[in-house]
């Protein structure tokens, strides 16, 4: 092209030039893509800049997370635990309230302990606690019914075997013995007559139940007044015979050992919000 009296645009062929003879694939690609690449670079720089502006914040956050790696001590103020089991197997009389003697410590303890003389746990810090209990009993009711007959000795005795009905209660108590909170559980044992017809087969019956509650803050354990604020957890039981005969008698064995008995306390939180104890509530009508 010609440009009389004017300035040729960049890249235009002019008289005396090489008319593109020195153009290569690389230089052609450069001319075609350069404008787009320039814009794309601007976009990349802007996008990168947004993250570079946050770099200091992200670095501080990362440093903070790394610093927490070895700070297990932050959890130590929250943790609390204790576990006990029964060191013996006991027989239990019918229709009598007895305290189940969880009198032997199992494992470490923290902010809690085992009152071995009373067979219960002691909690030494406020917060949200959960108590779990496992018991195992074997028992049955022996019923004998007298049936009159017309021949000597003019009566016969029919022997049957029935279950017993155990009731359990977890009690959370102050040091003075007053009740802070409690939870009741019920169970029924399995029993059947033996093949001879003269004995009972009582299958072991295990019961697991739990109770969750909140305790108010307490003084540190080394405070001389601390024991006055400690809270005690015990499990009691009573069982009633299923009396269906003229004469009845009931038998119950409460199994001990680590295999079939446990009372465990775990502290889930140090917070003491929403301390609620509502053992009974009003009738709310039908749920729809």
mmCIF file of C-alpha atoms in Angstrom:
data_model
loop_
_atom_site.group_PDB
_atom_site.id
_atom_site.type_symbol
_atom_site.label_atom_id
_atom_site.label_comp_id
_atom_site.label_asym_id
_atom_site.label_seq_id
_atom_site.Cartn_x
_atom_site.Cartn_y
_atom_site.Cartn_z
ATOM 1 C CA UNK A 1 0.000 0.000 0.000
ATOM 2 C CA UNK A 2 1.106 3.638 -0.334
ATOM 3 C CA UNK A 3 0.977 6.410 2.225
ATOM 4 C CA UNK A 4 1.598 9.720 0.398
ATOM 5 C CA UNK A 5 2.246 12.465 2.887
ATOM 6 C CA UNK A 6 1.250 10.259 5.822
ATOM 7 C CA UNK A 7 2.664 7.842 8.383
ATOM 8 C CA UNK A 8 2.283 4.145 7.671
ATOM 9 C CA UNK A 9 0.467 2.159 10.406
ATOM 10 C CA UNK A 10 2.564 -0.218 12.412
ATOM 11 C CA UNK A 11 3.351 -3.425 10.548
ATOM 12 C CA UNK A 12 2.217 -2.102 7.138
ATOM 13 C CA UNK A 13 4.228 -3.030 4.069
ATOM 14 C CA UNK A 14 6.103 -0.035 2.674
ATOM 15 C CA UNK A 15 8.137 0.637 -0.435
ATOM 16 C CA UNK A 16 11.666 -0.585 0.098
ATOM 17 C CA UNK A 17 10.641 -2.993 2.856
ATOM 18 C CA UNK A 18 10.854 -6.787 2.865
ATOM 19 C CA UNK A 19 7.076 -7.175 2.398
ATOM 20 C CA UNK A 20 6.883 -9.826 5.099
ATOM 21 C CA UNK A 21 9.620 -12.024 3.763
ATOM 22 C CA UNK A 22 11.213 -12.242 7.215
ATOM 23 C CA UNK A 23 7.911 -13.212 8.931
ATOM 24 C CA UNK A 24 8.023 -16.520 10.807
ATOM 25 C CA UNK A 25 5.375 -18.669 12.457
ATOM 26 C CA UNK A 26 6.559 -17.557 15.865
ATOM 27 C CA UNK A 27 6.483 -13.847 15.014
ATOM 28 C CA UNK A 28 3.052 -14.181 13.392
ATOM 29 C CA UNK A 29 1.689 -15.954 16.469
ATOM 30 C CA UNK A 30 3.219 -13.225 18.633
ATOM 31 C CA UNK A 31 1.465 -10.458 16.670
ATOM 32 C CA UNK A 32 -1.887 -12.274 16.693
ATOM 33 C CA UNK A 33 -1.968 -13.335 20.366
ATOM 34 C CA UNK A 34 -0.086 -10.516 22.070
ATOM 35 C CA UNK A 35 -3.104 -8.213 22.608
ATOM 36 C CA UNK A 36 -5.104 -11.048 24.182
ATOM 37 C CA UNK A 37 -2.183 -12.189 26.299
ATOM 38 C CA UNK A 38 -1.627 -8.652 27.539
ATOM 39 C CA UNK A 39 -5.225 -8.449 28.737
ATOM 40 C CA UNK A 40 -5.051 -11.943 30.267
ATOM 41 C CA UNK A 41 -1.870 -10.984 32.145
ATOM 42 C CA UNK A 42 -3.624 -7.946 33.569
ATOM 43 C CA UNK A 43 -6.468 -10.170 34.776
ATOM 44 C CA UNK A 44 -4.032 -12.649 36.331
ATOM 45 C CA UNK A 45 -2.137 -9.903 38.115
ATOM 46 C CA UNK A 46 -5.363 -8.503 39.523
ATOM 47 C CA UNK A 47 -6.544 -11.957 40.704
ATOM 48 C CA UNK A 48 -3.156 -12.725 42.268
ATOM 49 C CA UNK A 49 -3.124 -9.348 43.951
ATOM 50 C CA UNK A 50 -6.322 -10.126 45.833
ATOM 51 C CA UNK A 51 -4.691 -13.158 47.449
ATOM 52 C CA UNK A 52 -1.415 -11.334 48.066
ATOM 53 C CA UNK A 53 -3.388 -8.758 50.044
ATOM 54 C CA UNK A 54 -4.674 -11.571 52.250
ATOM 55 C CA UNK A 55 -1.317 -13.278 52.544
ATOM 56 C CA UNK A 56 -0.481 -11.749 55.904
ATOM 57 C CA UNK A 57 -3.865 -12.727 57.324
ATOM 58 C CA UNK A 58 -3.563 -16.292 56.050
ATOM 59 C CA UNK A 59 -0.019 -16.570 57.379
ATOM 60 C CA UNK A 60 -1.138 -15.422 60.826
ATOM 61 C CA UNK A 61 -3.955 -17.933 60.818
ATOM 62 C CA UNK A 62 -1.630 -20.762 59.790
ATOM 63 C CA UNK A 63 0.859 -19.820 62.483
ATOM 64 C CA UNK A 64 -1.949 -19.855 65.041
ATOM 65 C CA UNK A 65 -3.101 -23.319 64.012
ATOM 66 C CA UNK A 66 0.447 -24.676 64.147
ATOM 67 C CA UNK A 67 0.906 -23.165 67.595
ATOM 68 C CA UNK A 68 -2.106 -25.145 68.869
ATOM 69 C CA UNK A 69 -0.574 -28.488 67.879
ATOM 70 C CA UNK A 70 1.086 -28.947 71.229
ATOM 71 C CA UNK A 71 -1.495 -27.176 73.386
ATOM 72 C CA UNK A 72 -3.265 -30.207 74.804
ATOM 73 C CA UNK A 73 -3.172 -28.345 78.087
ATOM 74 C CA UNK A 74 -6.112 -26.305 76.788
ATOM 75 C CA UNK A 75 -8.242 -29.450 76.985
ATOM 76 C CA UNK A 76 -7.047 -30.476 80.413
ATOM 77 C CA UNK A 77 -9.322 -28.004 82.134
ATOM 78 C CA UNK A 78 -12.332 -29.605 80.459
ATOM 79 C CA UNK A 79 -11.554 -33.295 80.888
ATOM 80 C CA UNK A 80 -13.013 -35.213 83.794
ATOM 81 C CA UNK A 81 -13.527 -38.946 84.210
ATOM 82 C CA UNK A 82 -13.735 -41.833 86.641
ATOM 83 C CA UNK A 83 -14.772 -45.477 86.425
ATOM 84 C CA UNK A 84 -15.604 -48.117 89.018
ATOM 85 C CA UNK A 85 -16.836 -51.705 89.072
ATOM 86 C CA UNK A 86 -18.071 -54.197 91.666
ATOM 87 C CA UNK A 87 -15.317 -56.309 93.157
ATOM 88 C CA UNK A 88 -17.707 -59.096 94.239
ATOM 89 C CA UNK A 89 -20.914 -60.839 93.230
ATOM 90 C CA UNK A 90 -23.773 -60.364 95.674
ATOM 91 C CA UNK A 91 -27.174 -61.817 96.505
ATOM 92 C CA UNK A 92 -29.977 -59.293 96.845
ATOM 93 C CA UNK A 93 -33.023 -59.746 99.100
ATOM 94 C CA UNK A 94 -36.449 -59.182 97.511
ATOM 95 C CA UNK A 95 -38.439 -55.968 97.937
ATOM 96 C CA UNK A 96 -35.472 -54.201 99.538
ATOM 97 C CA UNK A 97 -33.726 -51.054 98.319
ATOM 98 C CA UNK A 98 -29.964 -51.606 98.178
ATOM 99 C CA UNK A 99 -27.091 -49.479 96.942
ATOM 100 C CA UNK A 100 -25.107 -51.267 94.252
ATOM 101 C CA UNK A 101 -21.497 -51.223 95.544
ATOM 102 C CA UNK A 102 -19.293 -49.944 92.724
ATOM 103 C CA UNK A 103 -16.312 -49.956 95.051
ATOM 104 C CA UNK A 104 -13.198 -50.585 92.934
ATOM 105 C CA UNK A 105 -11.433 -48.033 90.746
ATOM 106 C CA UNK A 106 -10.743 -48.808 87.087
ATOM 107 C CA UNK A 107 -8.238 -46.685 85.177
ATOM 108 C CA UNK A 108 -7.138 -43.088 85.795
ATOM 109 C CA UNK A 109 -9.290 -40.405 87.374
ATOM 110 C CA UNK A 110 -9.518 -36.666 86.827
ATOM 111 C CA UNK A 111 -11.766 -34.143 88.567
ATOM 112 C CA UNK A 112 -13.621 -37.196 89.875
ATOM 113 C CA UNK A 113 -12.945 -40.250 91.996
ATOM 114 C CA UNK A 114 -14.292 -43.427 93.576
ATOM 115 C CA UNK A 115 -15.682 -43.412 97.096
ATOM 116 C CA UNK A 116 -14.678 -47.010 97.797
ATOM 117 C CA UNK A 117 -16.220 -47.168 101.254
ATOM 118 C CA UNK A 118 -19.664 -46.191 99.949
ATOM 119 C CA UNK A 119 -19.416 -47.784 96.494
ATOM 120 C CA UNK A 120 -20.112 -44.623 94.519
ATOM 121 C CA UNK A 121 -18.428 -41.939 92.393
ATOM 122 C CA UNK A 122 -17.513 -38.443 93.529
ATOM 123 C CA UNK A 123 -17.503 -35.523 91.061
ATOM 124 C CA UNK A 124 -15.221 -32.603 91.900
ATOM 125 C CA UNK A 125 -15.909 -30.026 89.162
ATOM 126 C CA UNK A 126 -18.888 -28.285 87.638
ATOM 127 C CA UNK A 127 -20.074 -28.616 84.055
ATOM 128 C CA UNK A 128 -22.003 -31.064 81.904
ATOM 129 C CA UNK A 129 -21.537 -34.636 83.134
ATOM 130 C CA UNK A 130 -22.785 -37.987 81.867
ATOM 131 C CA UNK A 131 -22.932 -41.109 84.012
ATOM 132 C CA UNK A 132 -23.244 -44.595 82.504
ATOM 133 C CA UNK A 133 -24.063 -47.705 84.491
ATOM 134 C CA UNK A 134 -24.106 -51.377 83.555
ATOM 135 C CA UNK A 135 -25.503 -54.079 85.797
ATOM 136 C CA UNK A 136 -26.160 -57.777 85.312
ATOM 137 C CA UNK A 137 -28.556 -59.806 87.444
ATOM 138 C CA UNK A 138 -29.881 -63.350 87.481
ATOM 139 C CA UNK A 139 -33.092 -64.083 89.312
ATOM 140 C CA UNK A 140 -36.505 -65.704 89.415
ATOM 141 C CA UNK A 141 -39.621 -66.072 91.536
ATOM 142 C CA UNK A 142 -40.468 -69.532 92.883
ATOM 143 C CA UNK A 143 -44.249 -69.930 93.109
ATOM 144 C CA UNK A 144 -45.989 -72.880 94.771
ATOM 145 C CA UNK A 145 -49.743 -73.268 94.526
ATOM 146 C CA UNK A 146 -51.720 -75.702 96.720
ATOM 147 C CA UNK A 147 -54.502 -77.560 94.887
ATOM 148 C CA UNK A 148 -57.045 -79.534 96.985
ATOM 149 C CA UNK A 149 -57.599 -83.188 96.002
ATOM 150 C CA UNK A 150 -60.154 -85.831 97.008
ATOM 151 C CA UNK A 151 -57.584 -88.384 98.126
ATOM 152 C CA UNK A 152 -54.887 -88.349 100.751
ATOM 153 C CA UNK A 153 -53.005 -86.222 101.432
ATOM 154 C CA UNK A 154 -55.954 -84.233 99.963
ATOM 155 C CA UNK A 155 -53.774 -81.635 98.255
ATOM 156 C CA UNK A 156 -51.048 -81.329 95.653
ATOM 157 C CA UNK A 157 -48.459 -78.631 95.103
ATOM 158 C CA UNK A 158 -47.885 -77.047 91.697
ATOM 159 C CA UNK A 159 -44.497 -75.330 91.326
ATOM 160 C CA UNK A 160 -43.920 -72.639 88.708
ATOM 161 C CA UNK A 161 -41.142 -70.150 88.029
ATOM 162 C CA UNK A 162 -41.657 -66.527 87.073
ATOM 163 C CA UNK A 163 -39.475 -63.506 86.490
ATOM 164 C CA UNK A 164 -38.502 -60.788 88.919
ATOM 165 C CA UNK A 165 -38.982 -57.101 88.165
ATOM 166 C CA UNK A 166 -35.931 -54.937 88.971
ATOM 167 C CA UNK A 167 -36.010 -51.155 89.255
ATOM 168 C CA UNK A 168 -32.846 -49.043 89.145
ATOM 169 C CA UNK A 169 -32.216 -45.409 90.036
ATOM 170 C CA UNK A 170 -29.153 -43.214 89.481
ATOM 171 C CA UNK A 171 -28.975 -40.578 92.204
ATOM 172 C CA UNK A 172 -26.861 -37.420 92.088
ATOM 173 C CA UNK A 173 -26.409 -36.225 95.662
ATOM 174 C CA UNK A 174 -24.874 -33.329 97.543
ATOM 175 C CA UNK A 175 -22.376 -33.926 100.310
ATOM 176 C CA UNK A 176 -25.177 -33.547 102.879
ATOM 177 C CA UNK A 177 -27.168 -36.375 101.251
ATOM 178 C CA UNK A 178 -29.831 -34.244 99.562
ATOM 179 C CA UNK A 179 -30.775 -35.242 96.014
ATOM 180 C CA UNK A 180 -29.762 -32.975 93.132
ATOM 181 C CA UNK A 181 -31.026 -35.159 90.309
ATOM 182 C CA UNK A 182 -32.088 -38.740 89.655
ATOM 183 C CA UNK A 183 -33.188 -41.064 86.870
ATOM 184 C CA UNK A 184 -35.213 -44.280 87.119
ATOM 185 C CA UNK A 185 -34.981 -47.389 84.915
ATOM 186 C CA UNK A 186 -36.918 -50.641 84.828
ATOM 187 C CA UNK A 187 -36.098 -54.133 83.591
ATOM 188 C CA UNK A 188 -37.433 -57.681 83.607
ATOM 189 C CA UNK A 189 -35.358 -60.842 83.851
ATOM 190 C CA UNK A 190 -35.766 -63.849 81.600
ATOM 191 C CA UNK A 191 -36.706 -67.135 83.286
ATOM 192 C CA UNK A 192 -38.153 -70.509 82.275
ATOM 193 C CA UNK A 193 -38.636 -73.949 83.803
ATOM 194 C CA UNK A 194 -35.832 -76.449 83.497
ATOM 195 C CA UNK A 195 -36.130 -79.691 81.539
ATOM 196 C CA UNK A 196 -36.694 -81.699 84.729
ATOM 197 C CA UNK A 197 -39.689 -79.592 85.611
ATOM 198 C CA UNK A 198 -38.292 -79.002 89.089
ATOM 199 C CA UNK A 199 -35.831 -76.158 88.540
ATOM 200 C CA UNK A 200 -35.651 -72.696 87.015
ATOM 201 C CA UNK A 201 -33.393 -71.523 84.235
ATOM 202 C CA UNK A 202 -32.684 -67.834 84.855
ATOM 203 C CA UNK A 203 -30.818 -66.165 82.015
ATOM 204 C CA UNK A 204 -28.484 -63.279 82.944
ATOM 205 C CA UNK A 205 -30.071 -59.925 82.200
ATOM 206 C CA UNK A 206 -27.811 -56.929 81.571
ATOM 207 C CA UNK A 207 -29.068 -53.370 81.809
ATOM 208 C CA UNK A 208 -27.266 -50.270 80.595
ATOM 209 C CA UNK A 209 -28.558 -46.826 81.374
ATOM 210 C CA UNK A 210 -27.212 -43.284 81.551
ATOM 211 C CA UNK A 211 -27.961 -39.951 83.155
ATOM 212 C CA UNK A 212 -26.829 -36.510 81.939
ATOM 213 C CA UNK A 213 -26.885 -33.463 84.198
ATOM 214 C CA UNK A 214 -25.227 -30.107 84.832
ATOM 215 C CA UNK A 215 -23.380 -29.247 88.038
ATOM 216 C CA UNK A 216 -22.607 -25.747 89.252
ATOM 217 C CA UNK A 217 -19.012 -24.543 89.500
ATOM 218 C CA UNK A 218 -16.981 -25.849 92.426
ATOM 219 C CA UNK A 219 -13.834 -24.611 94.191
ATOM 220 C CA UNK A 220 -10.484 -26.094 93.074
ATOM 221 C CA UNK A 221 -9.766 -29.539 94.498
ATOM 222 C CA UNK A 222 -6.979 -28.205 96.724
ATOM 223 C CA UNK A 223 -9.317 -25.671 98.341
ATOM 224 C CA UNK A 224 -10.013 -26.710 101.967
ATOM 225 C CA UNK A 225 -13.733 -26.099 101.418
ATOM 226 C CA UNK A 226 -13.914 -28.129 98.194
ATOM 227 C CA UNK A 227 -15.237 -31.395 99.723
ATOM 228 C CA UNK A 228 -18.325 -29.534 100.927
ATOM 229 C CA UNK A 229 -19.223 -28.840 97.292
ATOM 230 C CA UNK A 230 -18.450 -32.239 95.805
ATOM 231 C CA UNK A 231 -21.284 -34.280 94.334
ATOM 232 C CA UNK A 232 -21.765 -38.030 94.691
ATOM 233 C CA UNK A 233 -23.305 -40.472 92.222
ATOM 234 C CA UNK A 234 -24.724 -43.794 93.327
ATOM 235 C CA UNK A 235 -26.909 -46.500 91.787
ATOM 236 C CA UNK A 236 -29.591 -48.220 93.842
ATOM 237 C CA UNK A 237 -31.932 -51.069 92.979
ATOM 238 C CA UNK A 238 -34.965 -52.914 94.256
ATOM 239 C CA UNK A 239 -36.699 -55.891 92.712
ATOM 240 C CA UNK A 240 -40.184 -57.241 93.252
ATOM 241 C CA UNK A 241 -41.244 -60.877 92.846
ATOM 242 C CA UNK A 242 -43.885 -61.912 90.327
ATOM 243 C CA UNK A 243 -45.982 -63.747 92.910
ATOM 244 C CA UNK A 244 -48.586 -65.995 91.271
ATOM 245 C CA UNK A 245 -48.796 -68.861 93.783
ATOM 246 C CA UNK A 246 -50.062 -69.595 97.263
ATOM 247 C CA UNK A 247 -46.493 -69.242 98.480
ATOM 248 C CA UNK A 248 -43.767 -67.295 96.719
ATOM 249 C CA UNK A 249 -40.095 -66.648 97.188
ATOM 250 C CA UNK A 250 -37.688 -64.698 95.006
ATOM 251 C CA UNK A 251 -33.954 -64.952 94.399
ATOM 252 C CA UNK A 252 -31.536 -62.519 92.761
ATOM 253 C CA UNK A 253 -27.792 -62.469 92.116
ATOM 254 C CA UNK A 254 -26.007 -59.234 91.215
ATOM 255 C CA UNK A 255 -22.897 -60.034 89.172
ATOM 256 C CA UNK A 256 -19.661 -58.143 89.741
ATOM 257 C CA UNK A 257 -16.350 -57.916 87.899
ATOM 258 C CA UNK A 258 -15.228 -55.841 84.948
ATOM 259 C CA UNK A 259 -17.148 -58.036 82.522
ATOM 260 C CA UNK A 260 -20.607 -57.380 83.919
ATOM 261 C CA UNK A 261 -20.482 -54.252 86.068
ATOM 262 C CA UNK A 262 -19.441 -50.646 85.505
ATOM 263 C CA UNK A 263 -20.192 -47.132 86.677
ATOM 264 C CA UNK A 264 -18.525 -44.420 84.607
ATOM 265 C CA UNK A 265 -18.612 -40.615 84.755
ATOM 266 C CA UNK A 266 -17.452 -38.383 81.886
ATOM 267 C CA UNK A 267 -17.312 -34.590 81.832
ATOM 268 C CA UNK A 268 -18.389 -33.287 78.438
ATOM 269 C CA UNK A 269 -18.146 -29.543 79.055
ATOM 270 C CA UNK A 270 -17.030 -27.095 81.720
ATOM 271 C CA UNK A 271 -19.969 -24.785 80.954
ATOM 272 C CA UNK A 272 -22.709 -24.602 83.588
ATOM 273 C CA UNK A 273 -25.504 -23.046 81.515
ATOM 274 C CA UNK A 274 -29.063 -24.430 81.618
ATOM 275 C CA UNK A 275 -28.947 -26.191 84.962
ATOM 276 C CA UNK A 276 -32.371 -27.827 84.825
ATOM 277 C CA UNK A 277 -33.906 -30.478 87.046
ATOM 278 C CA UNK A 278 -37.535 -31.281 86.212
ATOM 279 C CA UNK A 279 -38.363 -34.735 87.605
ATOM 280 C CA UNK A 280 -42.065 -34.276 86.804
ATOM 281 C CA UNK A 281 -43.817 -32.134 84.203
ATOM 282 C CA UNK A 282 -47.502 -31.306 83.532
ATOM 283 C CA UNK A 283 -49.661 -33.157 81.034
ATOM 284 C CA UNK A 284 -49.221 -31.668 77.576
ATOM 285 C CA UNK A 285 -52.218 -33.313 75.937
ATOM 286 C CA UNK A 286 -52.156 -35.339 72.745
ATOM 287 C CA UNK A 287 -49.274 -34.943 70.316
ATOM 288 C CA UNK A 288 -50.531 -34.152 66.831
#
